[in-house]
Short mmCIF file of C-alpha atoms and ligand atoms in Angstrom, two decimals:
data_model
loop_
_atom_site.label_atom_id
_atom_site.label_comp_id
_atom_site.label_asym_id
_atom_site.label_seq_id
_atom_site.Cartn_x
_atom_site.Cartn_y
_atom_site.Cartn_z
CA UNK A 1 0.00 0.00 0.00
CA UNK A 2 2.47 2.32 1.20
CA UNK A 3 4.84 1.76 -2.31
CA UNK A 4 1.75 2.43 -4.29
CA UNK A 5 0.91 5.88 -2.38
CA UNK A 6 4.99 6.66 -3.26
CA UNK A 7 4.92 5.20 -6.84
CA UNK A 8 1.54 7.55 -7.75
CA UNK A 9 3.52 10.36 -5.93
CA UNK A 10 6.43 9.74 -7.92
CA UNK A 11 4.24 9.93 -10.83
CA UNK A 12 2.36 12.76 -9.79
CA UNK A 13 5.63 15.02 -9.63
CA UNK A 14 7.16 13.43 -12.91
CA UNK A 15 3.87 14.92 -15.06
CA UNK A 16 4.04 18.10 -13.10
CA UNK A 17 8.05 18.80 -13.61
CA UNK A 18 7.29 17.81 -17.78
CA UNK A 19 4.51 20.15 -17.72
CA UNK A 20 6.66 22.77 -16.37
CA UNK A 21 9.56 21.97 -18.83
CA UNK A 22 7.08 21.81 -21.93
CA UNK A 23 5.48 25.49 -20.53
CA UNK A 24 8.45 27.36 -20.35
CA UNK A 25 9.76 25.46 -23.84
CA UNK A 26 6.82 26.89 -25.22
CA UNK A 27 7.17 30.53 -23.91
CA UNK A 28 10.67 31.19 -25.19
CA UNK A 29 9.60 29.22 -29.01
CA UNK A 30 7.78 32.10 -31.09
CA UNK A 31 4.58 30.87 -31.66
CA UNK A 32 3.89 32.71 -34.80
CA UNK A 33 6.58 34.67 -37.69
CA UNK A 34 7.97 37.61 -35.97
CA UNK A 35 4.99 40.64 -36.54
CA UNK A 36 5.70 44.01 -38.53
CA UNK A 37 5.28 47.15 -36.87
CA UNK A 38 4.69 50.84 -38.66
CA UNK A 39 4.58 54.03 -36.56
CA UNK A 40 3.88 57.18 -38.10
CA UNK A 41 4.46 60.69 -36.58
CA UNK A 42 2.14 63.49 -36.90
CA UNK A 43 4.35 66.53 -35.78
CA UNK A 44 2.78 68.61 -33.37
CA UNK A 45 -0.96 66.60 -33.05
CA UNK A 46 -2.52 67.44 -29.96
CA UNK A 47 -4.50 65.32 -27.78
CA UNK A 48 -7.86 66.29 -28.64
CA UNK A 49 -7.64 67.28 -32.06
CA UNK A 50 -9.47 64.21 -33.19
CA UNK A 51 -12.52 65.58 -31.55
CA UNK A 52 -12.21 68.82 -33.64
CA UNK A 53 -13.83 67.52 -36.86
CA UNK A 54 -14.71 64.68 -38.44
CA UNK A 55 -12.02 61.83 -38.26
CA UNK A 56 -13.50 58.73 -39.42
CA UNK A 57 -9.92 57.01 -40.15
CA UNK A 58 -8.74 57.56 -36.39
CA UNK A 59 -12.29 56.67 -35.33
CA UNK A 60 -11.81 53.25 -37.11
CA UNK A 61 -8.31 53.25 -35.05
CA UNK A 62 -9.86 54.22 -32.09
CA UNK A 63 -12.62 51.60 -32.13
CA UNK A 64 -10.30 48.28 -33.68
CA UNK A 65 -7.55 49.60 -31.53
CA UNK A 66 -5.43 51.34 -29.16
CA UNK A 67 -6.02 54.81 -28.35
CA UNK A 68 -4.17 57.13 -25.19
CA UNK A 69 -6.20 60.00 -23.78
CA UNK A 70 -3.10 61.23 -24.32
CA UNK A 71 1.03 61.20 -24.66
CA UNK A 72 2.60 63.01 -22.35
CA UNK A 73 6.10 64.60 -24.17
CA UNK A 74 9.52 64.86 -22.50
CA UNK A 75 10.93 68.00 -21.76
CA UNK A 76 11.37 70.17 -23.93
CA UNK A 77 8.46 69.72 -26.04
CA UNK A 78 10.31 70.38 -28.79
CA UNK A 79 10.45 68.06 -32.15
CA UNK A 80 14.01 66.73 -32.39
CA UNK A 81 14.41 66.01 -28.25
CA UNK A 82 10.67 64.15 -28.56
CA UNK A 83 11.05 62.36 -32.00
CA UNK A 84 14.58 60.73 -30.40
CA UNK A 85 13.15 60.17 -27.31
CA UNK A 86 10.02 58.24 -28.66
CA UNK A 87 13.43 56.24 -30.64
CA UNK A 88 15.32 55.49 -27.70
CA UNK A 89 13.53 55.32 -24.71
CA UNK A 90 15.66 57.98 -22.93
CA UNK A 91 14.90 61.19 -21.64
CA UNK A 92 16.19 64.24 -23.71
CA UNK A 93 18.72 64.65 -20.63
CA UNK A 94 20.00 61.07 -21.54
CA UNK A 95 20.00 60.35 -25.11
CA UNK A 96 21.28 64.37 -25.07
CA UNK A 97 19.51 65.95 -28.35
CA UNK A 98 18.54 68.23 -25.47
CA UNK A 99 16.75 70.85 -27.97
CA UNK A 100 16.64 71.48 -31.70
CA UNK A 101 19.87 73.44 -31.43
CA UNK A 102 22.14 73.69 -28.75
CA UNK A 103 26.01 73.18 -28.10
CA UNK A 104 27.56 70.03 -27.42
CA UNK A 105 30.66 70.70 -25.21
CA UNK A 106 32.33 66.87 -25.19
CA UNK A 107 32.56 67.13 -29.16
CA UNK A 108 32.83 70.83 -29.34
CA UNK A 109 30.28 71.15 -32.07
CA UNK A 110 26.87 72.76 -32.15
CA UNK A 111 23.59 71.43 -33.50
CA UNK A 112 20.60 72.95 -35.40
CA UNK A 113 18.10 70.92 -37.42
CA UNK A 114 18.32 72.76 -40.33
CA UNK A 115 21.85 72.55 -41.06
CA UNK A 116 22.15 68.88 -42.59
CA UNK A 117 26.14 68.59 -41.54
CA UNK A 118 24.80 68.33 -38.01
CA UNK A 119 21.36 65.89 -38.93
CA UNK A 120 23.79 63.74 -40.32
CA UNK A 121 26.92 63.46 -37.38
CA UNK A 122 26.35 60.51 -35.61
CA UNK A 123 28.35 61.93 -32.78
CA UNK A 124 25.57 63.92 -31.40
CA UNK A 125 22.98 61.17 -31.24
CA UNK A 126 23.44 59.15 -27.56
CA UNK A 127 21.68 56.39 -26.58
CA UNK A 128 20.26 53.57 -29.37
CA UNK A 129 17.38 53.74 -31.42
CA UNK A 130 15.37 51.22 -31.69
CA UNK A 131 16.26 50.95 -35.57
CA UNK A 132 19.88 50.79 -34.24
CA UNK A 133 18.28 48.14 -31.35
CA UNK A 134 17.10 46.20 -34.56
CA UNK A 135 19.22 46.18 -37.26
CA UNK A 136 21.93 45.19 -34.64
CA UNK A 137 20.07 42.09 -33.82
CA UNK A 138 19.31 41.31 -37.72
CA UNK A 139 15.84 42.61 -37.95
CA UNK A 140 15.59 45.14 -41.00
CA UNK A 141 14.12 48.44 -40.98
CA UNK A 142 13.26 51.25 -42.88
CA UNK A 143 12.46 54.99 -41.98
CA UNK A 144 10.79 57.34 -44.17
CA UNK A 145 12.11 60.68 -41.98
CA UNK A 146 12.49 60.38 -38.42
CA UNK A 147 15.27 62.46 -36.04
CA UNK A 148 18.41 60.29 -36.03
CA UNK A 149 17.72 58.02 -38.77
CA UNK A 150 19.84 59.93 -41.59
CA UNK A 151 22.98 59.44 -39.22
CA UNK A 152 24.75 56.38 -38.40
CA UNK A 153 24.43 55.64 -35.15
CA UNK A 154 26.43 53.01 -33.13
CA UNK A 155 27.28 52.00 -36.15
CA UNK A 156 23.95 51.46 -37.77
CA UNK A 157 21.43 53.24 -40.15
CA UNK A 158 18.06 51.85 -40.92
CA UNK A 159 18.84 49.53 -44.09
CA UNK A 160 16.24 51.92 -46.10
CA UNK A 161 16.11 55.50 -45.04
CA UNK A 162 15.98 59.52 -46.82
CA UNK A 163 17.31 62.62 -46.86
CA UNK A 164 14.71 65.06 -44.91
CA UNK A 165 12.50 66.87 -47.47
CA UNK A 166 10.00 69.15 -46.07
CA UNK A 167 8.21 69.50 -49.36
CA UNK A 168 7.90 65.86 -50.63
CA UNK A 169 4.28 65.21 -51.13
CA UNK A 170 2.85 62.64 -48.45
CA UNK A 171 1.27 60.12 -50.70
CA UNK A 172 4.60 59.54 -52.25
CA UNK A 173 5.78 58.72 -49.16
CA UNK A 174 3.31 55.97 -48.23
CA UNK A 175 3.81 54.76 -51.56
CA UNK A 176 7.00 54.13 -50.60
CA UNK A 177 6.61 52.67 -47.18
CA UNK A 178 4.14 50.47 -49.01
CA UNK A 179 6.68 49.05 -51.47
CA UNK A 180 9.26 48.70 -48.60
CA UNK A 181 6.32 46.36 -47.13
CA UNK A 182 6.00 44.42 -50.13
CA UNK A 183 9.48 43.56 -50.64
CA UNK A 184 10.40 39.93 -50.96
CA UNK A 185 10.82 38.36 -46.99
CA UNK A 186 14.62 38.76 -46.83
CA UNK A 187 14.81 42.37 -48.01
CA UNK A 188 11.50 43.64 -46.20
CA UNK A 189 11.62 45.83 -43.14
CA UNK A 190 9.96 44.99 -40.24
CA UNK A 191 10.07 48.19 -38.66
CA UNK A 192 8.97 51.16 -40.66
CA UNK A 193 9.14 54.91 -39.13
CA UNK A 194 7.57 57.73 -41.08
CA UNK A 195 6.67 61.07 -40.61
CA UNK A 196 4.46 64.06 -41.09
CA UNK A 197 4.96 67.64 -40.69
CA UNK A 198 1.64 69.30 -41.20
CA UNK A 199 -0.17 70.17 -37.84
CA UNK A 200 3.04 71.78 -36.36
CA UNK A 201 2.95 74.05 -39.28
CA UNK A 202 -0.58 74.99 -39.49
CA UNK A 203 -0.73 75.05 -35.83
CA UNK A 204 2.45 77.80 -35.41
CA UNK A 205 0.34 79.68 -37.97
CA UNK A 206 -2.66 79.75 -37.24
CA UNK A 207 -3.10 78.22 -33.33
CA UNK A 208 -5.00 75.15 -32.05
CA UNK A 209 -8.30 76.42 -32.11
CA UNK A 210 -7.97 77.58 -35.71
CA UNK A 211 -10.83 76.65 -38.60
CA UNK A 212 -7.35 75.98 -40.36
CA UNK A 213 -6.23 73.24 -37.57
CA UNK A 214 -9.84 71.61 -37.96
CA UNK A 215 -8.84 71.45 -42.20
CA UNK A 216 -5.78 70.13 -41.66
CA UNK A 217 -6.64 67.33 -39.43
CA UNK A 218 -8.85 66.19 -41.23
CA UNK A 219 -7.00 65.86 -44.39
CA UNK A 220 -4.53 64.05 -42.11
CA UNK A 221 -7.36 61.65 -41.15
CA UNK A 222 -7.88 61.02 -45.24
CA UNK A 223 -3.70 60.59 -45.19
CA UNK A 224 -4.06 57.78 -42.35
CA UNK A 225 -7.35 56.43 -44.56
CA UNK A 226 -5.14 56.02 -47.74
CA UNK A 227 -2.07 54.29 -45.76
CA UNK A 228 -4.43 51.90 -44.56
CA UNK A 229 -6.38 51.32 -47.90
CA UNK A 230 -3.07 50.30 -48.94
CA UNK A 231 -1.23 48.47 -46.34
CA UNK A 232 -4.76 46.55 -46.47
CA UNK A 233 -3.76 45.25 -49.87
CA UNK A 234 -0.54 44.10 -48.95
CA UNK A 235 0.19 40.28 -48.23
CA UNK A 236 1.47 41.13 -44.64
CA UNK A 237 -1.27 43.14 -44.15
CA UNK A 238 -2.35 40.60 -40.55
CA UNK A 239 1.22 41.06 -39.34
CA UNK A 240 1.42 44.45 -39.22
CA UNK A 241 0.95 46.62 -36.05
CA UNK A 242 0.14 50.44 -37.43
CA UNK A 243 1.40 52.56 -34.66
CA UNK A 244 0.10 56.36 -34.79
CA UNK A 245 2.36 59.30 -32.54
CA UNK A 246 2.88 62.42 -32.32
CA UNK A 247 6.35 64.31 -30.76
CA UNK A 248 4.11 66.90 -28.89
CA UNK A 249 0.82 69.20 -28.70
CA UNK A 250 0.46 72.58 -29.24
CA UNK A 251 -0.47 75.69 -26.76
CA UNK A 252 -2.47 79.00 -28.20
CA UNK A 253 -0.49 82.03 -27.81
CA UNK A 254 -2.54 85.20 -26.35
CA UNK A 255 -1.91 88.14 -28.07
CA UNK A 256 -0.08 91.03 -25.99
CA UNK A 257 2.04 88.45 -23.67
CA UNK A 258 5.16 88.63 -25.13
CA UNK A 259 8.67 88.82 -23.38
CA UNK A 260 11.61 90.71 -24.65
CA UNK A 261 14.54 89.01 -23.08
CA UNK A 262 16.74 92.24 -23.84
CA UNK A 263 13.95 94.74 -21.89
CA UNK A 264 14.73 92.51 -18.65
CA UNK A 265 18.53 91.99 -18.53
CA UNK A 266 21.95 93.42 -19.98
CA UNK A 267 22.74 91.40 -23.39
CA UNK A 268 26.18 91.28 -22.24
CA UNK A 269 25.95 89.25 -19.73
CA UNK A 270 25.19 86.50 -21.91
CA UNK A 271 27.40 84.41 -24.26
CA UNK A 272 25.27 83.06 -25.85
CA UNK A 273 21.57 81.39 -26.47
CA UNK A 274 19.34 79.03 -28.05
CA UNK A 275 16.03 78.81 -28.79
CA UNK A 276 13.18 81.09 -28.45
CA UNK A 277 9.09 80.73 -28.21
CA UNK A 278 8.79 79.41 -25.77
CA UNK A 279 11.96 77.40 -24.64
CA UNK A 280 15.44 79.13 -24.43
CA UNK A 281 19.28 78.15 -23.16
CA UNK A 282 21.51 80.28 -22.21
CA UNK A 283 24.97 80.29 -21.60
CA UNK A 284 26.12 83.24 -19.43
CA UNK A 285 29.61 84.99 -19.41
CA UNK A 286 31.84 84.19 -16.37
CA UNK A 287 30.22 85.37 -13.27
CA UNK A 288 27.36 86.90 -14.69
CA UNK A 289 24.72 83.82 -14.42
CA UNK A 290 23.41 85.33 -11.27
CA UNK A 291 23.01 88.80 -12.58
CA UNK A 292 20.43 86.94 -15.48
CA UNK A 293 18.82 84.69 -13.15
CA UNK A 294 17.93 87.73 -10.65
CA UNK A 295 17.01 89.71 -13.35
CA UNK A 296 14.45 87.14 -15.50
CA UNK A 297 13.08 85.67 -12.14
CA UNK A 298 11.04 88.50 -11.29
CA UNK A 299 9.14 88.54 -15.23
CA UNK A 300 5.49 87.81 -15.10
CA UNK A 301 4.78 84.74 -17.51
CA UNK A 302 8.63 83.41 -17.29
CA UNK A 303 9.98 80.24 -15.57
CA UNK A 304 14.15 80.28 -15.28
CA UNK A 305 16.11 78.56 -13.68
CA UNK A 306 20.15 78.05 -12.96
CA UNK A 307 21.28 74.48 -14.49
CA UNK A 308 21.97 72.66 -10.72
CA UNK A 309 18.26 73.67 -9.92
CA UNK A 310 16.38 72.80 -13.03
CA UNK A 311 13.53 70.44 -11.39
CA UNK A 312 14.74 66.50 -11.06
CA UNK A 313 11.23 65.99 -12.54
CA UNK A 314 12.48 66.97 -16.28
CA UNK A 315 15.53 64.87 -16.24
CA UNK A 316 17.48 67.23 -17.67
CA UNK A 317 20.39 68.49 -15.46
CA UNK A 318 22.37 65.65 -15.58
CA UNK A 319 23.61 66.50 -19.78
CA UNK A 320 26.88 68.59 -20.23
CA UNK A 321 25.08 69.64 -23.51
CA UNK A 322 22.45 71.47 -21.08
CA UNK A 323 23.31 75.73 -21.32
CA UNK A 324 24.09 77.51 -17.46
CA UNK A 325 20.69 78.48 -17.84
CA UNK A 326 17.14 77.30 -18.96
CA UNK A 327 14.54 80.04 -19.72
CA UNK A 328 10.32 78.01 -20.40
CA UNK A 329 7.69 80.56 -21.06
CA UNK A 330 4.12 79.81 -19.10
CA UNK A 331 0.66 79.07 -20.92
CA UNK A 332 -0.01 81.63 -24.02
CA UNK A 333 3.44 83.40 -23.43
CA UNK A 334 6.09 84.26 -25.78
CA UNK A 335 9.83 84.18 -24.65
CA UNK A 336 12.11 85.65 -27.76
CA UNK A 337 14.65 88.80 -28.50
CA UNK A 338 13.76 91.56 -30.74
CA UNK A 339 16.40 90.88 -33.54
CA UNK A 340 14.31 87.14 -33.29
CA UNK A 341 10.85 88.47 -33.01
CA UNK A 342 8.26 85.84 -32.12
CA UNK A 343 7.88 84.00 -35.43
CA UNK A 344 4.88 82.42 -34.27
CA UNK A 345 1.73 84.08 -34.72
CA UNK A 346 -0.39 81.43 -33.37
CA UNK A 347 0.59 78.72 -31.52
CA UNK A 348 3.79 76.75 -30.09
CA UNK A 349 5.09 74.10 -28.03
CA UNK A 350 8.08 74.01 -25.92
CA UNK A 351 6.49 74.85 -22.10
CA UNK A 352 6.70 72.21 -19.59
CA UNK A 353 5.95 68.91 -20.56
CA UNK A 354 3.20 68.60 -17.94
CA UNK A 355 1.43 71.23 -19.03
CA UNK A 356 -1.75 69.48 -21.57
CA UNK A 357 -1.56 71.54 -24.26
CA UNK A 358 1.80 69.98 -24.56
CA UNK A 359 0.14 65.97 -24.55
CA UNK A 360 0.28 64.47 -28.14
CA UNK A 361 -1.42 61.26 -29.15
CA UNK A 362 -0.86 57.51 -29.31
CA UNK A 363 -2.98 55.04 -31.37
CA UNK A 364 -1.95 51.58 -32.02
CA UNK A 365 -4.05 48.94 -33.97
CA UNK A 366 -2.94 45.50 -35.26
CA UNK A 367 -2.10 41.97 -34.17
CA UNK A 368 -0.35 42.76 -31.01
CA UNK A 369 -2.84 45.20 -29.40
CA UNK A 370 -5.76 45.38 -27.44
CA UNK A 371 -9.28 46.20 -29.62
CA UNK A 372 -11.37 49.20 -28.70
CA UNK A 373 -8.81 50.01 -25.51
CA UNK A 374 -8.68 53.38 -23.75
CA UNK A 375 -4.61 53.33 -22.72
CA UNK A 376 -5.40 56.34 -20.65
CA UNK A 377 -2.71 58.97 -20.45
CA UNK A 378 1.03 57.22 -21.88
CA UNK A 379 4.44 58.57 -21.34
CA UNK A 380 6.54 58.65 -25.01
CA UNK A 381 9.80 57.01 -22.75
CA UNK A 382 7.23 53.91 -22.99
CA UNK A 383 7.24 53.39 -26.70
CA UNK A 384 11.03 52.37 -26.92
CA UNK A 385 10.14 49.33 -24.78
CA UNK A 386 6.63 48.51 -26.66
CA UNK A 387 8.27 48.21 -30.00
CA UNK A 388 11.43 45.93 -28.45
CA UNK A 389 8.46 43.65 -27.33
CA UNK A 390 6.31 43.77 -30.50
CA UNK A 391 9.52 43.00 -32.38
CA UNK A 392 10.68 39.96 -30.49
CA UNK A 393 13.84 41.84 -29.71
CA UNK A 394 16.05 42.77 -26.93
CA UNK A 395 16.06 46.29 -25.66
CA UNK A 396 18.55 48.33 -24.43
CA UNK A 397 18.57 49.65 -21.74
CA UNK A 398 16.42 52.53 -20.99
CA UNK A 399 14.19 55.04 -19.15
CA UNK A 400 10.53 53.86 -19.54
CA UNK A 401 8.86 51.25 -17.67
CA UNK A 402 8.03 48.89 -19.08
CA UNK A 403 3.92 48.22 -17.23
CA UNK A 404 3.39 51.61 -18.34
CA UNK A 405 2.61 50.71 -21.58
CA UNK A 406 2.46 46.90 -21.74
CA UNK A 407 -1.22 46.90 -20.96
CA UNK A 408 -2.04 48.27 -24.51
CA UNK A 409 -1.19 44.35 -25.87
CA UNK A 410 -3.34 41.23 -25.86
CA UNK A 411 -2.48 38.86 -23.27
P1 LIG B 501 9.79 72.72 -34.16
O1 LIG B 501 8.37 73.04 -34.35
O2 LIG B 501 10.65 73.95 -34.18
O3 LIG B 501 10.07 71.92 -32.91
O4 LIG B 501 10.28 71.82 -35.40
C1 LIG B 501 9.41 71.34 -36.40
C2 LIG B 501 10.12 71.23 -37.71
O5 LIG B 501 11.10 70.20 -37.68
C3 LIG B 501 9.21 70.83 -38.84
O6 LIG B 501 8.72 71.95 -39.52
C4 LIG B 501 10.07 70.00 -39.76
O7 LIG B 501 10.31 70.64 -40.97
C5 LIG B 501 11.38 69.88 -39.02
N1 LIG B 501 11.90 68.50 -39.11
C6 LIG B 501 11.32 67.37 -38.68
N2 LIG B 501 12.09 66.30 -38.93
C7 LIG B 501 13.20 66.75 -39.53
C8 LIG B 501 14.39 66.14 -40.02
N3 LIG B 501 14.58 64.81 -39.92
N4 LIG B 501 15.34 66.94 -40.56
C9 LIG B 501 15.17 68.28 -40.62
N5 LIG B 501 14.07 68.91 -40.17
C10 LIG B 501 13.09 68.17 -39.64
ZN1 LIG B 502 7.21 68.82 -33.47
ZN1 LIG B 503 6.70 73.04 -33.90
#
């Protein structure tokens, strides 16, 4: 009796340790080809401007799909700090394209977007993108314009990429994001960035609120509606997870609340500055940080602050590349010089990434994600991680966290 109770024991705990073995076996095999994944940036889309006008492409997202009440930016809100943040996973403070131009003391070179000498030095690009991430582990990838992908990086270059140009029209490009999709297995991508300029334009121009915002998101929506049309035609088409983002929102500016940094402190004092409307560095001559700081701290509408006390809550301090001095406009203010002006008439982006104006958007739709999900508000450190995971790859290491986001997948 008694070597019967230990033989059916034995047994017992043989089937449960092969279960176990057969389990995990099965969680580390891929059950299914490795899935595609597409994100598209829509520069400067805020939040809410999907419930502007009439959308019915992101409503078809929104309902099959993934959609964020909103994605909160990392500081600055500017375009080339969010677009490489969204790539890498780091803060702007950490992957150190602090701002759209700035100067980078450990390679004694400066940076500004439109000068294509700098777009294209890999040496000013920190951190990995997730093409980099990718191609580095064998997976191919393409990018249509995004911020870092026209320099080599670690490295690495997406294995299909272009030369920024503002002006090429938009359905060209998803043509050609279509026939990247539709190349034979071993040549296709299987991570496509692309990119869109048109809200931040219209939105500068003409502000948030504008009858020309409501125009232009809706042609966007028809944009979205003929990428999908297409990508529907395509053999991959149930592999592919269409990811929609945008870098940040946009804030109205109120007419009248302008600041002249030269009617609050003595030009001299500084050496020199970057950025305007509302975000600003500035480097100050020896000894004369103090003089600016008292001077600009007592300006209604005007945040500064010295470099050792910029909040820890921006992540920012820690970069050399960071100027003595950090100058953020609030709501509706402008922040320039005279010989500047304000450039925007009205709208911008740039004030602290907290603020909502500032929140851009986050749809995803596809295989991997949850149908008809409200993601609530995501964090654009997140997405680094989420395409890693979609991709069956190994990411680097980074700043998001990784439950954040994860919840936007199927189980
Ligand atoms: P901003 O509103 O100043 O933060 O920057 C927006 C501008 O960045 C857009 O008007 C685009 O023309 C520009 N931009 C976006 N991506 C690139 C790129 N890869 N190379 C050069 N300029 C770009
Ligand atoms: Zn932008
Ligand atoms: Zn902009």
């Amino acid at each position: 009796m008694k070597k019967t109770i230990i033989i059916i024991l034995a047994v017992l705990a043989l089937i449960v340790l092969l279960q176990d073995f057969f389990l995990k076996k099965k969680k580390n095999t891929p059950l299914s080809p490795r899935p595609y994944v597409v994100m598209l940036s829509l520069d400067g889309f805020r939040w809410d401007y999907q419930d502007k006008t009439e959308t019915p492409n992101l409503d078809f997202l929104t309902k099959n799909g993934v959609k964020a009440d909103g994605l909160q930016p990392a500081f600055p809100s500017k375009t080339f700090p969010n677009h490489y943040t969204i790539a890498t996973g780091l803060y702007p403070g950490n992957h150190e394209l602090i701002s759209n131009s700035f100067y980078a003391p450990d390679i004694n070179n400066h940076y500004t977007m439109g000068d294509r000498s700098k777009v294209e030095n890999g040496k000013f690009y920190k951190g990995e993108p997730i093409w980099v991430t990718a191609e580095a582990q064998r997976v191919k990838t393409a990018s249509y314009f995004w911020v870092g992908s026209e320099a080599k990086i670690k490295g690495y270059q997406p294995t299909y990429w272009k030369k920024y140009d503002h002006n090429f029209p938009y359905e060209q490009r998803i043509d050609s994001v279509i026939n990247w999709l539709e190349k034979p297995y071993g040549e296709r991508p299987h991570l496509v960035t692309w990119y869109l300029d048109q809200t931040d334009g219209v939105g500068h121009k003409f502000g948030p609120d504008s009858p020309e915002i409501k125009t232009s998101v809706h042609y966007l929506d028809s944009i979205v509606g003929i990428f999908i049309n297409k990508l529907n035609s395509t053999k991959i088409k149930d592999s592919v997870n269409f990811i929609i983002v945008s870098d940040h929102g946009m804030g109205a500016l109120t007419e009248g609340k302008t600041i002249y940094l030269e009617e609050h402190m003595n030009l001299n004092w500084m050496d020199t500055s970057f950025g305007k409307n509302p975000f600003a560095l500035i480097d100050a001559k020896e000894d004369c940080a103090d003089s600016i700081i008292n001077s600009l701290k007592k300006i209604e509408g005007l945040s500064v602050w010295k470099k050792e006390d910029i909040p820890e809550r921006f992540h920012y301090k820690q970069s050399k590349r960071v100027s003595d001095i950090v100058v953020v406009a609030d709501s509706g203010w402008t922040v320039t010089y005279k010989n500047k002006g304000r450039s925007y008439t009205g709208g911008t982006h740039g004030y602290d990434n907290t603020n909502k104006d500032m929140y851009g958007i986050f749809y995803g739709i596809g295989p991997n994600f949850k149908t008809n999900y409200n993601a609530g508000t995501l964090y654009n450190v997140d997405i680094y991680n989420l395409i890693a995971n979609i991709l069956e790859i190994k990411p680097a290491p980074n700043d998001g966290t990784p439950e954040n986001i994860f919840h936007v997948l199927k189980e």
